């Protein structure tokens, strides 16, 4: 049986190769993602080891605030008066103060120096050589109004030592002298980030707080172990501060990075999973046709003594061999995929230092195992069905696919659809911790259920979809229509893979369109501002100096200036986004729809709460909430207002008087303004533009421009997701190619008869093409229906998050349908040519 299986594979090389394609692509994407994350993880592990080299102990605050992002946290600053007490500890060789923050470097063209999405870093210069990870390539360390910048930024901005350079900090615009240029280890910049280095006092003034440090790095004397050093330092530390070893700190940073990368990894792996899921239908359909075509061959094996187990084992062995080879090739392909992902990351501004590709055995085994599992699972049912064929019955002429609609199929398929939809809706609306897993499981099961029910509707739907083909092409279109209707199971299973890809595209399109429509409605309904000064930063790391808002308030052309900030706090052990607003002016700039209390009552010890959050937590006006702030720690805050609109994104809102001493970051995210009576918008805009001239990161926008800018990320997200889903659609189209190609063998005698009674080669090709178009349209329309349901469910689930408009992008879905028809024609090119080349006499002689 082993030799028979190998001979079967070797005798059908093209079929063998086509069957492997789905697995190669799916495993390649999965292994590529795993290899990429392993590589970047190892790179950052080495990076953190480099940045903490020489650090025997680290002193820092114990006050941390959890954030909503994975692996993120904010930590309070400490007083620099602790430095003297640490230096006095026996066994301490040196103490290095640490100040970190952000500073934007401005190029000679007046624009902020940026490298994609890499952050603008800023630190104090380390005077301890063994702790300084930067290497001077020219110039000197900074003193006073001097700055040292990284070589990458110097080259991009056109700066050399001695040049004046503008900077943007939370203290306002600065012009400083370039004292030196550095490399980060052996590279020009740290992961593409711009870096500004100041002396400690200047760093505290510009990027931190006077008298405050982010931490203190300690180097121990000879023969003093890090653990012993930490034990000696701890007694001199005040409450709220701690000492840890450098190794512990390094491990923390590495763990935080892995948590931060987890979302990105899961995002990519989700698309790899989708590709493999689509490949299941492809492989299942391929093996079903193969088994049907080899019915007589298997019957002969049974007749000469092969058992049912041997027949089934033969098919499973063929699947295992295909899975093994394809998974191995997929891993090789994955190495190139990981390189492509790295290149895309670099193009987006996140340059990764040059290191070798990391191939961890556990990651390769996961990808290989996934490929094997998908292949074997997909071939199991066809193999079982092959083993059930009785030898005598199989030796007679039998239909290659005798399956048709049945009550059992309808009942079973309906049950599966109900289970899938129930899981999906439960994940979306129940608010459970494992919501994402339930949604993913529900979507997959729903697709399986719809695929199971496919043959029930394939015949009538194929008849309707094939009617235009018959009307346009006459006999060829009619025969194609009859072929699609005659074998509804094959038609449905071939279209099922395409249904998944198109269904996900439709779902994403509806979600993105609804998000955009909801954002547009929010701006039109609730924003009352004329001009907005935007920082362009959505991370909260940088923004506009508060000095700018003060400057704008002096303009007679403006009647209102209302800045907005955002950060994160911890409530009940969970990170929450929080806004900072001017209580006296924010209601004139944006309608937050206050349902209780008043926003203008916000003072240094009070907070406003989003209505849904208040309902979920049972909070009412007058209650006190315990909130943990990055700088001030746990503090009670009195609820003085509840608002219904969350358009700026915060579940909680503070007045600016409460912001100053509780957050290390004092940047404004945006500044909303209104034009004074009797002043034209153009004149006001000109005045605001002149006032912001020294702030390179400030952009003046009107409401329409701001709305358009807010919608741009949705378009970028849509393009990225479509690109990922394109892989699944390619696999689905390859499935159509393979199925049609294999069905040519199935219908060899039939096609020979058609040629014998006068059908030309061109008509034969047209028949196969029309059949492919019918199958493609069937899968596309089924996918659009399922995807529309998914899109509706997700939009409804996001209602409380501000997605209030369900918008169906009819134009996009029509384009998808048209492209499906075109792809159907493309997919049929090879099978159509093979059908047209069949020898008439040999075809008629085929049994």
CSV table of C-alpha atoms in Angstrom, one decimal, residues 128-522:
chain,number,residue,atom,x,y,z
A,128,UNK,CA,29.4,57.0,34.4
A,129,UNK,CA,31.2,55.4,31.4
A,130,UNK,CA,30.2,51.9,32.2
A,131,UNK,CA,26.5,52.9,32.2
A,132,UNK,CA,26.4,55.1,29.1
A,133,UNK,CA,25.1,53.1,26.2
A,134,UNK,CA,25.8,56.0,23.8
A,135,UNK,CA,29.1,56.5,22.1
A,136,UNK,CA,30.3,59.9,21.0
A,137,UNK,CA,31.4,60.0,17.4
A,138,UNK,CA,32.0,63.7,17.4
A,139,UNK,CA,31.8,66.6,19.8
A,140,UNK,CA,31.4,66.6,23.6
A,141,UNK,CA,28.9,65.8,26.3
A,142,UNK,CA,26.1,68.4,26.8
A,143,UNK,CA,26.3,71.3,29.2
A,144,UNK,CA,23.7,74.0,29.9
A,145,UNK,CA,21.8,75.0,26.7
A,146,UNK,CA,23.5,72.2,24.7
A,147,UNK,CA,22.1,68.9,23.3
A,148,UNK,CA,23.7,65.7,22.0
A,149,UNK,CA,21.7,64.0,19.2
A,150,UNK,CA,21.9,60.6,17.6
A,151,UNK,CA,23.7,60.2,14.3
A,152,UNK,CA,20.6,59.1,12.4
A,153,UNK,CA,18.8,62.3,13.3
A,154,UNK,CA,21.8,64.5,12.6
A,155,UNK,CA,22.1,63.1,9.1
A,156,UNK,CA,18.4,63.4,8.4
A,157,UNK,CA,18.2,66.9,9.8
A,158,UNK,CA,21.5,68.1,8.2
A,159,UNK,CA,23.2,68.9,11.5
A,160,UNK,CA,26.8,68.9,12.6
A,161,UNK,CA,28.5,69.8,15.9
A,162,UNK,CA,28.1,73.5,16.7
A,163,UNK,CA,24.8,74.0,14.8
A,164,UNK,CA,21.8,75.5,16.5
A,165,UNK,CA,18.9,73.1,16.6
A,166,UNK,CA,15.2,73.8,17.5
A,167,UNK,CA,13.5,71.4,19.8
A,168,UNK,CA,9.9,71.0,21.1
A,169,UNK,CA,9.5,70.0,24.7
A,170,UNK,CA,6.7,70.3,27.3
A,171,UNK,CA,8.5,73.4,28.5
A,172,UNK,CA,7.9,75.0,25.0
A,173,UNK,CA,10.1,75.5,21.9
A,174,UNK,CA,13.9,75.6,22.6
A,175,UNK,CA,16.9,76.4,20.5
A,176,UNK,CA,20.0,74.7,21.6
A,177,UNK,CA,23.5,74.1,20.3
A,178,UNK,CA,24.5,70.6,19.1
A,179,UNK,CA,27.3,69.7,21.4
A,180,UNK,CA,27.9,66.2,20.1
A,181,UNK,CA,26.6,63.4,17.9
A,182,UNK,CA,26.3,59.8,19.2
A,183,UNK,CA,25.7,56.3,18.1
A,184,UNK,CA,23.5,53.8,20.1
A,185,UNK,CA,26.1,51.0,20.5
A,186,UNK,CA,27.0,50.2,16.9
A,187,UNK,CA,24.0,51.7,15.2
A,188,UNK,CA,23.1,55.3,14.2
A,189,UNK,CA,19.9,55.4,16.3
A,190,UNK,CA,18.0,53.2,18.7
A,191,UNK,CA,15.4,51.4,16.5
A,192,UNK,CA,15.1,54.5,14.3
A,193,UNK,CA,14.1,56.7,17.2
A,194,UNK,CA,15.3,60.3,17.4
A,195,UNK,CA,17.3,60.9,20.6
A,196,UNK,CA,18.1,64.1,22.5
A,197,UNK,CA,20.6,64.0,25.4
A,198,UNK,CA,20.9,66.9,27.9
A,199,UNK,CA,22.8,67.4,31.2
A,200,UNK,CA,20.7,66.3,34.2
A,201,UNK,CA,19.5,69.7,35.3
A,202,UNK,CA,18.4,70.7,31.8
A,203,UNK,CA,16.7,67.3,31.3
A,204,UNK,CA,14.7,67.8,34.5
A,205,UNK,CA,13.7,71.3,33.3
A,206,UNK,CA,12.7,70.4,29.8
A,207,UNK,CA,11.5,66.7,29.7
A,208,UNK,CA,10.9,65.9,33.4
A,209,UNK,CA,10.3,67.9,36.6
A,210,UNK,CA,12.9,70.0,38.5
A,211,UNK,CA,14.1,68.0,41.5
A,212,UNK,CA,12.7,64.7,40.1
A,213,UNK,CA,14.2,61.6,38.6
A,214,UNK,CA,12.8,58.6,36.9
A,215,UNK,CA,15.3,56.4,38.8
A,216,UNK,CA,18.9,56.0,39.8
A,217,UNK,CA,21.3,53.4,38.5
A,218,UNK,CA,23.9,52.2,41.0
A,219,UNK,CA,27.3,50.6,40.4
A,220,UNK,CA,28.7,48.5,43.2
A,221,UNK,CA,32.2,48.3,44.4
A,222,UNK,CA,34.4,45.4,43.7
A,223,UNK,CA,33.4,42.1,45.4
A,224,UNK,CA,29.9,43.4,46.3
A,225,UNK,CA,27.3,41.3,44.6
A,226,UNK,CA,24.1,43.0,43.1
A,227,UNK,CA,21.9,41.2,45.7
A,228,UNK,CA,24.1,42.3,48.5
A,229,UNK,CA,24.2,45.9,47.1
A,230,UNK,CA,20.4,46.0,47.0
A,231,UNK,CA,20.1,44.8,50.6
A,232,UNK,CA,22.4,47.6,51.7
A,233,UNK,CA,20.5,50.3,49.8
A,234,UNK,CA,17.0,49.4,50.9
A,235,UNK,CA,17.3,50.7,54.5
A,236,UNK,CA,18.1,54.2,53.3
A,237,UNK,CA,15.1,54.5,50.9
A,238,UNK,CA,12.0,56.3,52.0
A,239,UNK,CA,8.5,54.7,51.7
A,240,UNK,CA,7.3,54.4,48.1
A,241,UNK,CA,10.8,53.6,46.7
A,242,UNK,CA,12.5,50.3,46.0
A,243,UNK,CA,15.9,48.9,44.9
A,244,UNK,CA,16.1,45.9,42.5
A,245,UNK,CA,19.1,44.3,40.8
A,246,UNK,CA,20.0,45.2,37.2
A,247,UNK,CA,19.2,41.6,36.2
A,248,UNK,CA,15.7,41.9,37.6
A,249,UNK,CA,15.1,45.1,35.8
A,250,UNK,CA,16.4,43.7,32.5
A,251,UNK,CA,14.1,40.7,32.8
A,252,UNK,CA,11.1,43.0,33.5
A,253,UNK,CA,11.8,45.0,30.4
A,254,UNK,CA,12.1,41.9,28.3
A,255,UNK,CA,8.8,40.5,29.7
A,256,UNK,CA,7.1,43.9,29.0
A,257,UNK,CA,8.3,43.8,25.4
A,258,UNK,CA,7.0,40.3,24.9
A,259,UNK,CA,3.6,41.4,26.2
A,260,UNK,CA,3.7,44.4,24.0
A,261,UNK,CA,4.5,42.3,21.0
A,262,UNK,CA,1.7,39.8,21.8
A,263,UNK,CA,-1.0,41.8,20.1
A,264,UNK,CA,1.0,42.3,16.9
A,265,UNK,CA,1.8,38.5,16.9
A,266,UNK,CA,-1.8,37.5,17.5
A,267,UNK,CA,-2.9,39.9,14.8
A,268,UNK,CA,-0.6,38.2,12.2
A,269,UNK,CA,-1.3,34.7,13.5
A,270,UNK,CA,-5.0,35.3,13.1
A,271,UNK,CA,-4.5,35.8,9.4
A,272,UNK,CA,-2.3,32.7,9.2
A,273,UNK,CA,-5.1,30.8,10.9
A,274,UNK,CA,-7.6,32.2,8.4
A,275,UNK,CA,-5.4,31.0,5.6
A,276,UNK,CA,-5.1,27.5,7.0
A,277,UNK,CA,-8.9,27.5,7.7
A,278,UNK,CA,-9.5,28.3,4.1
A,279,UNK,CA,-7.0,25.7,3.1
A,280,UNK,CA,-9.0,23.1,5.0
A,281,UNK,CA,-11.9,23.5,2.5
A,282,UNK,CA,-9.4,23.4,-0.4
A,283,UNK,CA,-7.7,20.2,0.7
A,284,UNK,CA,-11.0,18.6,1.7
A,285,UNK,CA,-12.5,19.3,-1.7
A,286,UNK,CA,-9.3,18.1,-3.5
A,287,UNK,CA,-9.3,14.8,-1.6
A,288,UNK,CA,-13.0,14.3,-2.1
A,289,UNK,CA,-12.6,14.5,-5.9
A,290,UNK,CA,-9.4,12.4,-5.8
A,291,UNK,CA,-11.2,9.7,-3.8
A,292,UNK,CA,-14.2,9.8,-6.2
A,293,UNK,CA,-11.9,9.5,-9.2
A,294,UNK,CA,-10.1,6.6,-7.7
A,295,UNK,CA,-13.2,4.7,-6.7
A,296,UNK,CA,-12.6,1.8,-9.1
A,297,UNK,CA,-8.9,1.7,-8.3
A,298,UNK,CA,-9.7,1.4,-4.6
A,299,UNK,CA,-12.3,-1.2,-5.3
A,300,UNK,CA,-9.8,-3.3,-7.1
A,301,UNK,CA,-7.5,-3.0,-4.1
A,302,UNK,CA,-10.4,-4.2,-1.9
A,303,UNK,CA,-11.1,-7.1,-4.4
A,304,UNK,CA,-7.5,-8.4,-4.2
A,305,UNK,CA,-7.5,-8.4,-0.4
A,306,UNK,CA,-6.9,-4.9,0.9
A,307,UNK,CA,-8.9,-4.1,4.0
A,308,UNK,CA,-10.9,-1.0,4.7
A,309,UNK,CA,-8.2,0.1,7.1
A,310,UNK,CA,-5.6,-0.3,4.4
A,311,UNK,CA,-7.6,1.8,1.9
A,312,UNK,CA,-8.2,4.5,4.4
A,313,UNK,CA,-4.6,4.3,5.5
A,314,UNK,CA,-3.5,4.8,1.9
A,315,UNK,CA,-5.4,8.0,1.6
A,316,UNK,CA,-4.3,9.2,5.0
A,317,UNK,CA,-0.7,8.4,4.1
A,318,UNK,CA,-1.0,10.4,0.9
A,319,UNK,CA,-2.3,13.3,3.0
A,320,UNK,CA,0.5,12.9,5.6
A,321,UNK,CA,3.1,13.0,2.9
A,322,UNK,CA,1.6,16.1,1.3
A,323,UNK,CA,1.3,17.7,4.7
A,324,UNK,CA,4.9,16.8,5.7
A,325,UNK,CA,6.5,18.1,2.5
A,326,UNK,CA,4.2,21.2,2.3
A,327,UNK,CA,4.7,22.1,6.0
A,328,UNK,CA,8.5,21.8,5.5
A,329,UNK,CA,8.4,24.0,2.5
A,330,UNK,CA,6.1,26.4,4.3
A,331,UNK,CA,8.7,26.9,7.1
A,332,UNK,CA,11.3,27.7,4.5
A,333,UNK,CA,8.9,30.1,2.9
A,334,UNK,CA,8.2,31.5,6.4
A,335,UNK,CA,11.9,32.6,6.7
A,336,UNK,CA,11.4,34.9,3.7
A,337,UNK,CA,8.0,36.0,5.1
A,338,UNK,CA,9.8,37.0,8.4
A,339,UNK,CA,12.3,39.0,6.3
A,340,UNK,CA,9.4,40.7,4.5
A,341,UNK,CA,7.7,41.6,7.8
A,342,UNK,CA,10.9,43.1,9.1
A,343,UNK,CA,11.3,45.1,5.9
A,344,UNK,CA,7.7,46.4,6.3
A,345,UNK,CA,8.4,47.4,9.9
A,346,UNK,CA,11.5,49.2,8.8
A,347,UNK,CA,9.6,51.0,6.0
A,348,UNK,CA,7.1,52.1,8.7
A,349,UNK,CA,9.8,53.6,10.7
A,350,UNK,CA,10.6,50.8,13.2
A,351,UNK,CA,14.1,49.9,12.1
A,352,UNK,CA,15.3,46.7,13.8
A,353,UNK,CA,19.1,46.4,14.3
A,354,UNK,CA,20.7,43.9,12.0
A,355,UNK,CA,20.8,40.5,13.6
A,356,UNK,CA,20.6,37.0,12.4
A,357,UNK,CA,17.2,35.3,11.9
A,358,UNK,CA,16.2,33.4,15.1
A,359,UNK,CA,14.8,29.9,14.5
A,360,UNK,CA,13.5,28.5,17.7
A,361,UNK,CA,12.6,24.8,17.6
A,362,UNK,CA,9.3,25.3,19.4
A,363,UNK,CA,8.1,27.9,16.9
A,364,UNK,CA,9.0,25.7,13.9
A,365,UNK,CA,7.3,22.7,15.5
A,366,UNK,CA,4.1,24.7,16.1
A,367,UNK,CA,4.0,25.8,12.4
A,368,UNK,CA,4.9,22.3,11.2
A,369,UNK,CA,2.3,20.7,13.5
A,370,UNK,CA,-0.4,23.1,12.4
A,371,UNK,CA,0.2,22.3,8.7
A,372,UNK,CA,0.1,18.5,9.4
A,373,UNK,CA,-3.0,18.8,11.5
A,374,UNK,CA,-4.9,20.8,8.9
A,375,UNK,CA,-3.9,18.4,6.1
A,376,UNK,CA,-4.7,15.2,7.9
A,377,UNK,CA,-7.9,16.6,9.4
A,378,UNK,CA,-9.1,17.8,6.0
A,379,UNK,CA,-8.4,14.4,4.4
A,380,UNK,CA,-9.9,12.2,7.2
A,381,UNK,CA,-13.5,12.3,6.0
A,382,UNK,CA,-12.8,11.6,2.3
A,383,UNK,CA,-10.5,8.8,3.4
A,384,UNK,CA,-13.2,7.3,5.6
A,385,UNK,CA,-15.7,7.6,2.8
A,386,UNK,CA,-13.2,5.8,0.4
A,387,UNK,CA,-12.9,2.9,2.8
A,388,UNK,CA,-16.7,2.4,2.9
A,389,UNK,CA,-17.1,1.6,-0.8
A,390,UNK,CA,-17.9,-2.0,-1.4
A,391,UNK,CA,-15.7,-3.8,-3.9
A,392,UNK,CA,-18.5,-5.1,-6.1
A,393,UNK,CA,-20.4,-1.8,-6.1
A,394,UNK,CA,-17.4,0.2,-6.9
A,395,UNK,CA,-16.6,-2.0,-10.0
A,396,UNK,CA,-19.9,-0.8,-11.5
A,397,UNK,CA,-20.4,2.6,-13.1
A,398,UNK,CA,-21.3,4.9,-10.2
A,399,UNK,CA,-21.6,8.7,-9.9
A,400,UNK,CA,-18.5,10.3,-8.7
A,401,UNK,CA,-20.4,12.3,-6.2
A,402,UNK,CA,-23.8,10.9,-5.2
A,403,UNK,CA,-24.2,13.2,-2.2
A,404,UNK,CA,-27.2,15.5,-2.3
A,405,UNK,CA,-29.4,17.5,0.0
A,406,UNK,CA,-31.0,15.6,2.9
A,407,UNK,CA,-32.9,16.2,6.0
A,408,UNK,CA,-29.9,15.1,8.1
A,409,UNK,CA,-27.7,17.7,6.4
A,410,UNK,CA,-30.2,20.5,6.9
A,411,UNK,CA,-30.7,19.6,10.6
A,412,UNK,CA,-27.0,19.2,11.3
A,413,UNK,CA,-26.0,22.3,9.3
A,414,UNK,CA,-28.6,24.4,11.0
A,415,UNK,CA,-27.5,23.2,14.5
A,416,UNK,CA,-23.9,24.1,13.7
A,417,UNK,CA,-24.9,27.6,12.4
A,418,UNK,CA,-27.0,28.2,15.6
A,419,UNK,CA,-24.1,27.1,17.8
A,420,UNK,CA,-21.7,29.4,15.9
A,421,UNK,CA,-24.0,32.4,16.0
A,422,UNK,CA,-24.7,31.9,19.7
A,423,UNK,CA,-21.0,31.8,20.5
A,424,UNK,CA,-20.4,34.9,18.3
A,425,UNK,CA,-23.2,36.9,19.9
A,426,UNK,CA,-22.2,35.8,23.4
A,427,UNK,CA,-18.7,37.0,22.8
A,428,UNK,CA,-19.8,40.3,21.4
A,429,UNK,CA,-22.6,41.2,23.9
A,430,UNK,CA,-22.0,39.3,27.1
A,431,UNK,CA,-18.9,41.2,28.2
A,432,UNK,CA,-16.9,38.1,29.1
A,433,UNK,CA,-13.2,38.0,29.7
A,434,UNK,CA,-12.7,35.4,26.9
A,435,UNK,CA,-14.8,37.4,24.4
A,436,UNK,CA,-12.3,37.4,21.5
A,437,UNK,CA,-11.9,33.6,21.7
A,438,UNK,CA,-15.7,33.2,21.7
A,439,UNK,CA,-16.1,35.5,18.7
A,440,UNK,CA,-13.3,33.7,16.8
A,441,UNK,CA,-14.8,30.3,17.6
A,442,UNK,CA,-18.3,31.5,16.7
A,443,UNK,CA,-17.2,32.9,13.4
A,444,UNK,CA,-15.3,29.7,12.4
A,445,UNK,CA,-18.2,27.4,13.4
A,446,UNK,CA,-20.7,29.7,11.6
A,447,UNK,CA,-18.6,29.4,8.4
A,448,UNK,CA,-18.6,25.6,8.9
A,449,UNK,CA,-22.3,25.5,9.3
A,450,UNK,CA,-23.0,27.6,6.3
A,451,UNK,CA,-20.6,25.5,4.3
A,452,UNK,CA,-22.5,22.4,5.4
A,453,UNK,CA,-25.7,23.9,4.3
A,454,UNK,CA,-24.2,25.1,1.0
A,455,UNK,CA,-25.3,22.1,-1.1
A,456,UNK,CA,-28.9,22.7,0.1
A,457,UNK,CA,-29.0,26.1,-1.7
A,458,UNK,CA,-26.3,25.5,-4.3
A,459,UNK,CA,-28.6,24.0,-6.9
A,460,UNK,CA,-31.3,26.8,-7.0
A,461,UNK,CA,-28.8,29.6,-6.5
A,462,UNK,CA,-26.5,28.2,-9.2
A,463,UNK,CA,-29.6,28.1,-11.5
A,464,UNK,CA,-30.3,31.7,-10.9
A,465,UNK,CA,-26.6,32.8,-11.2
A,466,UNK,CA,-26.2,30.7,-14.3
A,467,UNK,CA,-29.3,32.2,-16.1
A,468,UNK,CA,-27.3,35.2,-17.5
A,469,UNK,CA,-24.6,32.8,-18.7
A,470,UNK,CA,-27.2,30.9,-20.6
A,471,UNK,CA,-28.8,34.0,-22.0
A,472,UNK,CA,-25.4,35.5,-23.0
A,473,UNK,CA,-23.7,32.4,-24.3
A,474,UNK,CA,-26.4,30.0,-25.3
A,475,UNK,CA,-25.4,26.4,-25.3
A,476,UNK,CA,-22.0,26.9,-23.5
A,477,UNK,CA,-23.6,29.0,-20.7
A,478,UNK,CA,-26.4,26.5,-20.4
A,479,UNK,CA,-24.1,23.5,-20.1
A,480,UNK,CA,-22.0,25.4,-17.5
A,481,UNK,CA,-25.1,26.2,-15.5
A,482,UNK,CA,-26.2,22.5,-15.6
A,483,UNK,CA,-22.8,21.3,-14.5
A,484,UNK,CA,-22.9,23.7,-11.5
A,485,UNK,CA,-26.4,22.5,-10.6
A,486,UNK,CA,-25.8,18.8,-11.2
A,487,UNK,CA,-23.2,18.5,-8.5
A,488,UNK,CA,-24.3,20.9,-5.8
A,489,UNK,CA,-22.0,19.5,-3.2
A,490,UNK,CA,-18.9,20.0,-5.3
A,491,UNK,CA,-20.1,23.5,-6.2
A,492,UNK,CA,-20.8,24.4,-2.6
A,493,UNK,CA,-17.5,23.0,-1.2
A,494,UNK,CA,-15.5,24.7,-3.9
A,495,UNK,CA,-17.2,28.0,-3.2
A,496,UNK,CA,-16.9,27.6,0.6
A,497,UNK,CA,-13.2,28.7,0.8
A,498,UNK,CA,-14.0,31.8,-1.2
A,499,UNK,CA,-17.0,32.5,1.0
A,500,UNK,CA,-14.7,32.7,4.0
A,501,UNK,CA,-12.4,35.2,2.5
A,502,UNK,CA,-15.1,37.4,1.0
A,503,UNK,CA,-17.2,37.1,4.2
A,504,UNK,CA,-14.3,38.5,6.2
A,505,UNK,CA,-13.7,41.3,3.6
A,506,UNK,CA,-17.4,42.2,3.8
A,507,UNK,CA,-17.3,42.2,7.6
A,508,UNK,CA,-14.2,44.5,7.7
A,509,UNK,CA,-15.6,46.8,5.0
A,510,UNK,CA,-18.9,47.2,6.9
A,511,UNK,CA,-17.1,47.8,10.2
A,512,UNK,CA,-14.7,50.3,8.8
A,513,UNK,CA,-17.5,52.1,6.9
A,514,UNK,CA,-19.6,52.2,10.0
A,515,UNK,CA,-16.7,53.5,12.1
A,516,UNK,CA,-16.1,56.3,9.6
A,517,UNK,CA,-19.7,57.2,9.4
A,518,UNK,CA,-20.0,57.3,13.2
A,519,UNK,CA,-16.9,59.5,13.6
A,520,UNK,CA,-18.3,61.9,10.9
A,521,UNK,CA,-21.6,62.1,12.7
A,522,UNK,CA,-19.9,62.8,16.0
